[in-house]
Amino acid sequence: MISPQQVEEMIKIELPDALVQVQDLTGGGDHYQVTVVSSQFANKRLVQQHQLVYGALKEAMSSEAIHALALKTYTPDAWQNNH
């Protein structure tokens, strides 16, 4: 089990400028919905953006501390336009 705060911290190590929102979908600490806004996503395809986040969570994912992850990524401009 891993806390939402730990998920956020792991992402921010790799993407220090990121705005990160983490929601525990089941209350069990292993199914999360994560929204990440970062300028490091600029000029990257969606799959590349997701790879950056998955890279930050690689250890937790491979150890199955995180079993499922619903991921949404945005550049700051895209975030402002959508929210």
PDB file of N, CA and C in Angstrom:
ATOM      1  N   MET A   1       0.844  -1.185   0.000  1.00  0.00           N
ATOM      2  CA  MET A   1       0.000   0.000   0.000  1.00  0.00           C
ATOM      3  C   MET A   1       0.887   1.247   0.000  1.00  0.00           C
ATOM      4  N   ILE A   2       0.404   2.240  -0.698  1.00  0.00           N
ATOM      5  CA  ILE A   2       1.150   3.488  -0.829  1.00  0.00           C
ATOM      6  C   ILE A   2       0.149   4.638  -0.690  1.00  0.00           C
ATOM      7  N   SER A   3       0.542   5.704  -0.049  1.00  0.00           N
ATOM      8  CA  SER A   3      -0.388   6.814   0.189  1.00  0.00           C
ATOM      9  C   SER A   3      -0.427   7.755  -1.011  1.00  0.00           C
ATOM     10  N   PRO A   4      -1.518   8.502  -1.160  1.00  0.00           N
ATOM     11  CA  PRO A   4      -1.577   9.509  -2.225  1.00  0.00           C
ATOM     12  C   PRO A   4      -0.426  10.515  -2.127  1.00  0.00           C
ATOM     13  N   GLN A   5      -0.028  10.869  -0.921  1.00  0.00           N
ATOM     14  CA  GLN A   5       1.074  11.808  -0.734  1.00  0.00           C
ATOM     15  C   GLN A   5       2.389  11.227  -1.259  1.00  0.00           C
ATOM     16  N   GLN A   6       2.593   9.932  -1.054  1.00  0.00           N
ATOM     17  CA  GLN A   6       3.804   9.287  -1.558  1.00  0.00           C
ATOM     18  C   GLN A   6       3.815   9.270  -3.085  1.00  0.00           C
ATOM     19  N   VAL A   7       2.654   9.024  -3.692  1.00  0.00           N
ATOM     20  CA  VAL A   7       2.548   9.055  -5.155  1.00  0.00           C
ATOM     21  C   VAL A   7       2.930  10.444  -5.652  1.00  0.00           C
ATOM     22  N   GLU A   8       2.368  11.472  -5.022  1.00  0.00           N
ATOM     23  CA  GLU A   8       2.670  12.853  -5.407  1.00  0.00           C
ATOM     24  C   GLU A   8       4.163  13.146  -5.274  1.00  0.00           C
ATOM     25  N   GLU A   9       4.763  12.738  -4.167  1.00  0.00           N
ATOM     26  CA  GLU A   9       6.185  12.993  -3.935  1.00  0.00           C
ATOM     27  C   GLU A   9       7.058  12.320  -4.991  1.00  0.00           C
ATOM     28  N   MET A  10       6.730  11.082  -5.358  1.00  0.00           N
ATOM     29  CA  MET A  10       7.518  10.368  -6.365  1.00  0.00           C
ATOM     30  C   MET A  10       7.461  11.087  -7.709  1.00  0.00           C
ATOM     31  N   ILE A  11       6.288  11.575  -8.069  1.00  0.00           N
ATOM     32  CA  ILE A  11       6.142  12.287  -9.338  1.00  0.00           C
ATOM     33  C   ILE A  11       6.921  13.595  -9.301  1.00  0.00           C
ATOM     34  N   LYS A  12       6.846  14.305  -8.180  1.00  0.00           N
ATOM     35  CA  LYS A  12       7.520  15.602  -8.081  1.00  0.00           C
ATOM     36  C   LYS A  12       9.043  15.484  -8.049  1.00  0.00           C
ATOM     37  N   ILE A  13       9.567  14.340  -7.693  1.00  0.00           N
ATOM     38  CA  ILE A  13      11.015  14.136  -7.774  1.00  0.00           C
ATOM     39  C   ILE A  13      11.452  14.194  -9.235  1.00  0.00           C
ATOM     40  N   GLU A  14      10.680  13.571 -10.111  1.00  0.00           N
ATOM     41  CA  GLU A  14      11.012  13.547 -11.541  1.00  0.00           C
ATOM     42  C   GLU A  14      10.537  14.794 -12.277  1.00  0.00           C
ATOM     43  N   LEU A  15       9.431  15.369 -11.822  1.00  0.00           N
ATOM     44  CA  LEU A  15       8.832  16.543 -12.465  1.00  0.00           C
ATOM     45  C   LEU A  15       8.626  17.619 -11.403  1.00  0.00           C
ATOM     46  N   PRO A  16       9.697  18.300 -10.988  1.00  0.00           N
ATOM     47  CA  PRO A  16       9.626  19.221  -9.848  1.00  0.00           C
ATOM     48  C   PRO A  16       8.612  20.354  -9.993  1.00  0.00           C
ATOM     49  N   ASP A  17       8.323  20.769 -11.220  1.00  0.00           N
ATOM     50  CA  ASP A  17       7.389  21.880 -11.418  1.00  0.00           C
ATOM     51  C   ASP A  17       5.929  21.427 -11.459  1.00  0.00           C
ATOM     52  N   ALA A  18       5.694  20.140 -11.317  1.00  0.00           N
ATOM     53  CA  ALA A  18       4.363  19.585 -11.558  1.00  0.00           C
ATOM     54  C   ALA A  18       3.339  19.961 -10.489  1.00  0.00           C
ATOM     55  N   LEU A  19       2.127  20.190 -10.971  1.00  0.00           N
ATOM     56  CA  LEU A  19       0.940  20.220 -10.126  1.00  0.00           C
ATOM     57  C   LEU A  19       0.395  18.805 -10.191  1.00  0.00           C
ATOM     58  N   VAL A  20       0.239  18.161  -9.050  1.00  0.00           N
ATOM     59  CA  VAL A  20      -0.165  16.758  -9.016  1.00  0.00           C
ATOM     60  C   VAL A  20      -1.403  16.616  -8.140  1.00  0.00           C
ATOM     61  N   GLN A  21      -2.424  15.962  -8.687  1.00  0.00           N
ATOM     62  CA  GLN A  21      -3.627  15.629  -7.929  1.00  0.00           C
ATOM     63  C   GLN A  21      -3.756  14.114  -7.932  1.00  0.00           C
ATOM     64  N   VAL A  22      -3.880  13.528  -6.749  1.00  0.00           N
ATOM     65  CA  VAL A  22      -3.956  12.076  -6.623  1.00  0.00           C
ATOM     66  C   VAL A  22      -5.238  11.713  -5.891  1.00  0.00           C
ATOM     67  N   GLN A  23      -5.997  10.806  -6.489  1.00  0.00           N
ATOM     68  CA  GLN A  23      -7.232  10.334  -5.866  1.00  0.00           C
ATOM     69  C   GLN A  23      -7.151   8.818  -5.718  1.00  0.00           C
ATOM     70  N   ASP A  24      -7.352   8.330  -4.502  1.00  0.00           N
ATOM     71  CA  ASP A  24      -7.402   6.893  -4.234  1.00  0.00           C
ATOM     72  C   ASP A  24      -8.796   6.417  -4.632  1.00  0.00           C
ATOM     73  N   LEU A  25      -8.885   5.597  -5.672  1.00  0.00           N
ATOM     74  CA  LEU A  25     -10.184   5.215  -6.225  1.00  0.00           C
ATOM     75  C   LEU A  25     -10.928   4.178  -5.401  1.00  0.00           C
ATOM     76  N   THR A  26     -10.209   3.367  -4.625  1.00  0.00           N
ATOM     77  CA  THR A  26     -10.864   2.283  -3.895  1.00  0.00           C
ATOM     78  C   THR A  26     -10.711   2.377  -2.384  1.00  0.00           C
ATOM     79  N   GLY A  27      -9.838   3.259  -1.920  1.00  0.00           N
ATOM     80  CA  GLY A  27      -9.568   3.347  -0.491  1.00  0.00           C
ATOM     81  C   GLY A  27      -8.544   2.326  -0.024  1.00  0.00           C
ATOM     82  N   GLY A  28      -8.047   1.508  -0.944  1.00  0.00           N
ATOM     83  CA  GLY A  28      -7.098   0.463  -0.586  1.00  0.00           C
ATOM     84  C   GLY A  28      -5.647   0.823  -0.797  1.00  0.00           C
ATOM     85  N   GLY A  29      -5.391   2.015  -1.355  1.00  0.00           N
ATOM     86  CA  GLY A  29      -4.023   2.461  -1.544  1.00  0.00           C
ATOM     87  C   GLY A  29      -3.288   1.794  -2.687  1.00  0.00           C
ATOM     88  N   ASP A  30      -4.034   1.219  -3.652  1.00  0.00           N
ATOM     89  CA  ASP A  30      -3.345   0.607  -4.792  1.00  0.00           C
ATOM     90  C   ASP A  30      -3.997   0.910  -6.141  1.00  0.00           C
ATOM     91  N   HIS A  31      -5.129   1.609  -6.148  1.00  0.00           N
ATOM     92  CA  HIS A  31      -5.800   2.039  -7.378  1.00  0.00           C
ATOM     93  C   HIS A  31      -5.946   3.560  -7.323  1.00  0.00           C
ATOM     94  N   TYR A  32      -5.275   4.245  -8.245  1.00  0.00           N
ATOM     95  CA  TYR A  32      -5.251   5.704  -8.203  1.00  0.00           C
ATOM     96  C   TYR A  32      -5.656   6.334  -9.519  1.00  0.00           C
ATOM     97  N   GLN A  33      -6.255   7.508  -9.404  1.00  0.00           N
ATOM     98  CA  GLN A  33      -6.406   8.412 -10.537  1.00  0.00           C
ATOM     99  C   GLN A  33      -5.472   9.577 -10.268  1.00  0.00           C
ATOM    100  N   VAL A  34      -4.604   9.865 -11.231  1.00  0.00           N
ATOM    101  CA  VAL A  34      -3.591  10.900 -11.056  1.00  0.00           C
ATOM    102  C   VAL A  34      -3.674  11.889 -12.211  1.00  0.00           C
ATOM    103  N   THR A  35      -3.716  13.170 -11.862  1.00  0.00           N
ATOM    104  CA  THR A  35      -3.657  14.247 -12.844  1.00  0.00           C
ATOM    105  C   THR A  35      -2.353  14.995 -12.613  1.00  0.00           C
ATOM    106  N   VAL A  36      -1.595  15.187 -13.694  1.00  0.00           N
ATOM    107  CA  VAL A  36      -0.298  15.854 -13.594  1.00  0.00           C
ATOM    108  C   VAL A  36      -0.243  16.982 -14.620  1.00  0.00           C
ATOM    109  N   VAL A  37       0.106  18.175 -14.152  1.00  0.00           N
ATOM    110  CA  VAL A  37       0.290  19.337 -15.019  1.00  0.00           C
ATOM    111  C   VAL A  37       1.756  19.741 -14.911  1.00  0.00           C
ATOM    112  N   SER A  38       2.454  19.758 -16.053  1.00  0.00           N
ATOM    113  CA  SER A  38       3.880  20.094 -16.024  1.00  0.00           C
ATOM    114  C   SER A  38       4.309  20.733 -17.335  1.00  0.00           C
ATOM    115  N   SER A  39       5.178  21.725 -17.230  1.00  0.00           N
ATOM    116  CA  SER A  39       5.746  22.344 -18.430  1.00  0.00           C
ATOM    117  C   SER A  39       6.668  21.373 -19.167  1.00  0.00           C
ATOM    118  N   GLN A  40       7.118  20.332 -18.485  1.00  0.00           N
ATOM    119  CA  GLN A  40       7.983  19.343 -19.133  1.00  0.00           C
ATOM    120  C   GLN A  40       7.230  18.500 -20.163  1.00  0.00           C
ATOM    121  N   PHE A  41       5.907  18.616 -20.196  1.00  0.00           N
ATOM    122  CA  PHE A  41       5.109  17.893 -21.185  1.00  0.00           C
ATOM    123  C   PHE A  41       5.018  18.645 -22.512  1.00  0.00           C
ATOM    124  N   ALA A  42       5.476  19.890 -22.541  1.00  0.00           N
ATOM    125  CA  ALA A  42       5.391  20.697 -23.765  1.00  0.00           C
ATOM    126  C   ALA A  42       6.115  19.995 -24.911  1.00  0.00           C
ATOM    127  N   ASN A  43       5.482  20.014 -26.073  1.00  0.00           N
ATOM    128  CA  ASN A  43       6.039  19.423 -27.299  1.00  0.00           C
ATOM    129  C   ASN A  43       6.267  17.921 -27.205  1.00  0.00           C
ATOM    130  N   LYS A  44       5.571  17.263 -26.281  1.00  0.00           N
ATOM    131  CA  LYS A  44       5.649  15.808 -26.175  1.00  0.00           C
ATOM    132  C   LYS A  44       4.275  15.224 -26.485  1.00  0.00           C
ATOM    133  N   ARG A  45       4.285  14.087 -27.145  1.00  0.00           N
ATOM    134  CA  ARG A  45       3.026  13.382 -27.400  1.00  0.00           C
ATOM    135  C   ARG A  45       2.494  12.823 -26.086  1.00  0.00           C
ATOM    136  N   LEU A  46       1.213  12.492 -26.089  1.00  0.00           N
ATOM    137  CA  LEU A  46       0.571  11.979 -24.878  1.00  0.00           C
ATOM    138  C   LEU A  46       1.310  10.763 -24.332  1.00  0.00           C
ATOM    139  N   VAL A  47       1.688   9.851 -25.199  1.00  0.00           N
ATOM    140  CA  VAL A  47       2.390   8.656 -24.733  1.00  0.00           C
ATOM    141  C   VAL A  47       3.719   9.021 -24.068  1.00  0.00           C
ATOM    142  N   GLN A  48       4.408  10.029 -24.585  1.00  0.00           N
ATOM    143  CA  GLN A  48       5.669  10.463 -23.975  1.00  0.00           C
ATOM    144  C   GLN A  48       5.425  11.111 -22.615  1.00  0.00           C
ATOM    145  N   GLN A  49       4.339  11.860 -22.497  1.00  0.00           N
ATOM    146  CA  GLN A  49       3.982  12.462 -21.209  1.00  0.00           C
ATOM    147  C   GLN A  49       3.727  11.364 -20.184  1.00  0.00           C
ATOM    148  N   HIS A  50       2.960  10.359 -20.584  1.00  0.00           N
ATOM    149  CA  HIS A  50       2.640   9.264 -19.671  1.00  0.00           C
ATOM    150  C   HIS A  50       3.896   8.482 -19.293  1.00  0.00           C
ATOM    151  N   GLN A  51       4.810   8.317 -20.248  1.00  0.00           N
ATOM    152  CA  GLN A  51       6.055   7.611 -19.947  1.00  0.00           C
ATOM    153  C   GLN A  51       6.863   8.332 -18.870  1.00  0.00           C
ATOM    154  N   LEU A  52       6.853   9.656 -18.886  1.00  0.00           N
ATOM    155  CA  LEU A  52       7.555  10.416 -17.845  1.00  0.00           C
ATOM    156  C   LEU A  52       6.970  10.119 -16.466  1.00  0.00           C
ATOM    157  N   VAL A  53       5.652  10.079 -16.385  1.00  0.00           N
ATOM    158  CA  VAL A  53       4.998   9.819 -15.098  1.00  0.00           C
ATOM    159  C   VAL A  53       5.210   8.363 -14.679  1.00  0.00           C
ATOM    160  N   TYR A  54       5.023   7.435 -15.608  1.00  0.00           N
ATOM    161  CA  TYR A  54       5.256   6.029 -15.280  1.00  0.00           C
ATOM    162  C   TYR A  54       6.704   5.800 -14.850  1.00  0.00           C
ATOM    163  N   GLY A  55       7.636   6.523 -15.459  1.00  0.00           N
ATOM    164  CA  GLY A  55       9.034   6.418 -15.048  1.00  0.00           C
ATOM    165  C   GLY A  55       9.230   6.834 -13.603  1.00  0.00           C
ATOM    166  N   ALA A  56       8.515   7.869 -13.189  1.00  0.00           N
ATOM    167  CA  ALA A  56       8.607   8.339 -11.803  1.00  0.00           C
ATOM    168  C   ALA A  56       8.023   7.323 -10.826  1.00  0.00           C
ATOM    169  N   LEU A  57       7.068   6.529 -11.303  1.00  0.00           N
ATOM    170  CA  LEU A  57       6.374   5.564 -10.440  1.00  0.00           C
ATOM    171  C   LEU A  57       6.826   4.127 -10.693  1.00  0.00           C
ATOM    172  N   LYS A  58       7.908   3.970 -11.446  1.00  0.00           N
ATOM    173  CA  LYS A  58       8.342   2.646 -11.892  1.00  0.00           C
ATOM    174  C   LYS A  58       8.484   1.645 -10.746  1.00  0.00           C
ATOM    175  N   GLU A  59       9.142   2.049  -9.686  1.00  0.00           N
ATOM    176  CA  GLU A  59       9.373   1.119  -8.573  1.00  0.00           C
ATOM    177  C   GLU A  59       8.062   0.694  -7.923  1.00  0.00           C
ATOM    178  N   ALA A  60       7.175   1.651  -7.684  1.00  0.00           N
ATOM    179  CA  ALA A  60       5.888   1.337  -7.054  1.00  0.00           C
ATOM    180  C   ALA A  60       5.018   0.479  -7.970  1.00  0.00           C
ATOM    181  N   MET A  61       5.116   0.712  -9.281  1.00  0.00           N
ATOM    182  CA  MET A  61       4.332  -0.082 -10.230  1.00  0.00           C
ATOM    183  C   MET A  61       4.887  -1.503 -10.334  1.00  0.00           C
ATOM    184  N   SER A  62       6.195  -1.647 -10.416  1.00  0.00           N
ATOM    185  CA  SER A  62       6.793  -2.977 -10.599  1.00  0.00           C
ATOM    186  C   SER A  62       6.653  -3.843  -9.351  1.00  0.00           C
ATOM    187  N   SER A  63       6.603  -3.220  -8.184  1.00  0.00           N
ATOM    188  CA  SER A  63       6.425  -3.978  -6.941  1.00  0.00           C
ATOM    189  C   SER A  63       4.948  -4.216  -6.639  1.00  0.00           C
ATOM    190  N   GLU A  64       4.087  -3.699  -7.503  1.00  0.00           N
ATOM    191  CA  GLU A  64       2.632  -3.780  -7.373  1.00  0.00           C
ATOM    192  C   GLU A  64       2.101  -3.053  -6.141  1.00  0.00           C
ATOM    193  N   ALA A  65       2.896  -2.121  -5.598  1.00  0.00           N
ATOM    194  CA  ALA A  65       2.364  -1.237  -4.561  1.00  0.00           C
ATOM    195  C   ALA A  65       1.237  -0.409  -5.166  1.00  0.00           C
ATOM    196  N   ILE A  66       1.398  -0.064  -6.452  1.00  0.00           N
ATOM    197  CA  ILE A  66       0.311   0.541  -7.224  1.00  0.00           C
ATOM    198  C   ILE A  66      -0.131  -0.508  -8.222  1.00  0.00           C
ATOM    199  N   HIS A  67      -1.378  -0.927  -8.113  1.00  0.00           N
ATOM    200  CA  HIS A  67      -1.900  -1.982  -8.977  1.00  0.00           C
ATOM    201  C   HIS A  67      -2.526  -1.408 -10.242  1.00  0.00           C
ATOM    202  N   ALA A  68      -3.196  -0.256 -10.117  1.00  0.00           N
ATOM    203  CA  ALA A  68      -3.871   0.358 -11.263  1.00  0.00           C
ATOM    204  C   ALA A  68      -3.711   1.873 -11.191  1.00  0.00           C
ATOM    205  N   LEU A  69      -3.543   2.481 -12.379  1.00  0.00           N
ATOM    206  CA  LEU A  69      -3.318   3.918 -12.449  1.00  0.00           C
ATOM    207  C   LEU A  69      -4.084   4.490 -13.633  1.00  0.00           C
ATOM    208  N   ALA A  70      -5.005   5.397 -13.340  1.00  0.00           N
ATOM    209  CA  ALA A  70      -5.680   6.173 -14.382  1.00  0.00           C
ATOM    210  C   ALA A  70      -4.957   7.505 -14.440  1.00  0.00           C
ATOM    211  N   LEU A  71      -4.419   7.845 -15.590  1.00  0.00           N
ATOM    212  CA  LEU A  71      -3.506   8.976 -15.699  1.00  0.00           C
ATOM    213  C   LEU A  71      -4.015  10.009 -16.690  1.00  0.00           C
ATOM    214  N   LYS A  72      -3.983  11.274 -16.260  1.00  0.00           N
ATOM    215  CA  LYS A  72      -4.294  12.406 -17.129  1.00  0.00           C
ATOM    216  C   LYS A  72      -3.126  13.372 -17.024  1.00  0.00           C
ATOM    217  N   THR A  73      -2.601  13.793 -18.173  1.00  0.00           N
ATOM    218  CA  THR A  73      -1.469  14.718 -18.180  1.00  0.00           C
ATOM    219  C   THR A  73      -1.799  15.929 -19.034  1.00  0.00           C
ATOM    220  N   TYR A  74      -1.289  17.080 -18.599  1.00  0.00           N
ATOM    221  CA  TYR A  74      -1.546  18.343 -19.285  1.00  0.00           C
ATOM    222  C   TYR A  74      -0.312  19.234 -19.220  1.00  0.00           C
ATOM    223  N   THR A  75      -0.131  20.052 -20.249  1.00  0.00           N
ATOM    224  CA  THR A  75       0.792  21.177 -20.148  1.00  0.00           C
ATOM    225  C   THR A  75       0.043  22.259 -19.374  1.00  0.00           C
ATOM    226  N   PRO A  76       0.733  23.249 -18.826  1.00  0.00           N
ATOM    227  CA  PRO A  76       0.015  24.325 -18.125  1.00  0.00           C
ATOM    228  C   PRO A  76      -1.018  25.026 -19.012  1.00  0.00           C
ATOM    229  N   ASP A  77      -0.691  25.257 -20.290  1.00  0.00           N
ATOM    230  CA  ASP A  77      -1.648  25.904 -21.193  1.00  0.00           C
ATOM    231  C   ASP A  77      -2.874  25.036 -21.419  1.00  0.00           C
ATOM    232  N   ALA A  78      -2.664  23.749 -21.656  1.00  0.00           N
ATOM    233  CA  ALA A  78      -3.791  22.840 -21.875  1.00  0.00           C
ATOM    234  C   ALA A  78      -4.659  22.750 -20.620  1.00  0.00           C
ATOM    235  N   TRP A  79      -4.044  22.759 -19.457  1.00  0.00           N
ATOM    236  CA  TRP A  79      -4.781  22.707 -18.192  1.00  0.00           C
ATOM    237  C   TRP A  79      -5.680  23.935 -18.053  1.00  0.00           C
ATOM    238  N   GLN A  80      -5.121  25.114 -18.345  1.00  0.00           N
ATOM    239  CA  GLN A  80      -5.914  26.346 -18.244  1.00  0.00           C
ATOM    240  C   GLN A  80      -7.072  26.335 -19.233  1.00  0.00           C
ATOM    241  N   ASN A  81      -6.851  25.820 -20.426  1.00  0.00           N
ATOM    242  CA  ASN A  81      -7.899  25.784 -21.441  1.00  0.00           C
ATOM    243  C   ASN A  81      -8.999  24.786 -21.119  1.00  0.00           C
ATOM    244  N   ASN A  82      -8.683  23.761 -20.324  1.00  0.00           N
ATOM    245  CA  ASN A  82      -9.655  22.720 -19.999  1.00  0.00           C
ATOM    246  C   ASN A  82     -10.301  22.894 -18.629  1.00  0.00           C
ATOM    247  N   HIS A  83      -9.816  23.852 -17.837  1.00  0.00           N
ATOM    248  CA  HIS A  83     -10.358  23.993 -16.472  1.00  0.00           C
ATOM    249  C   HIS A  83     -10.592  25.434 -16.117  1.00  0.00           C
TER     250      HIS A  83
END
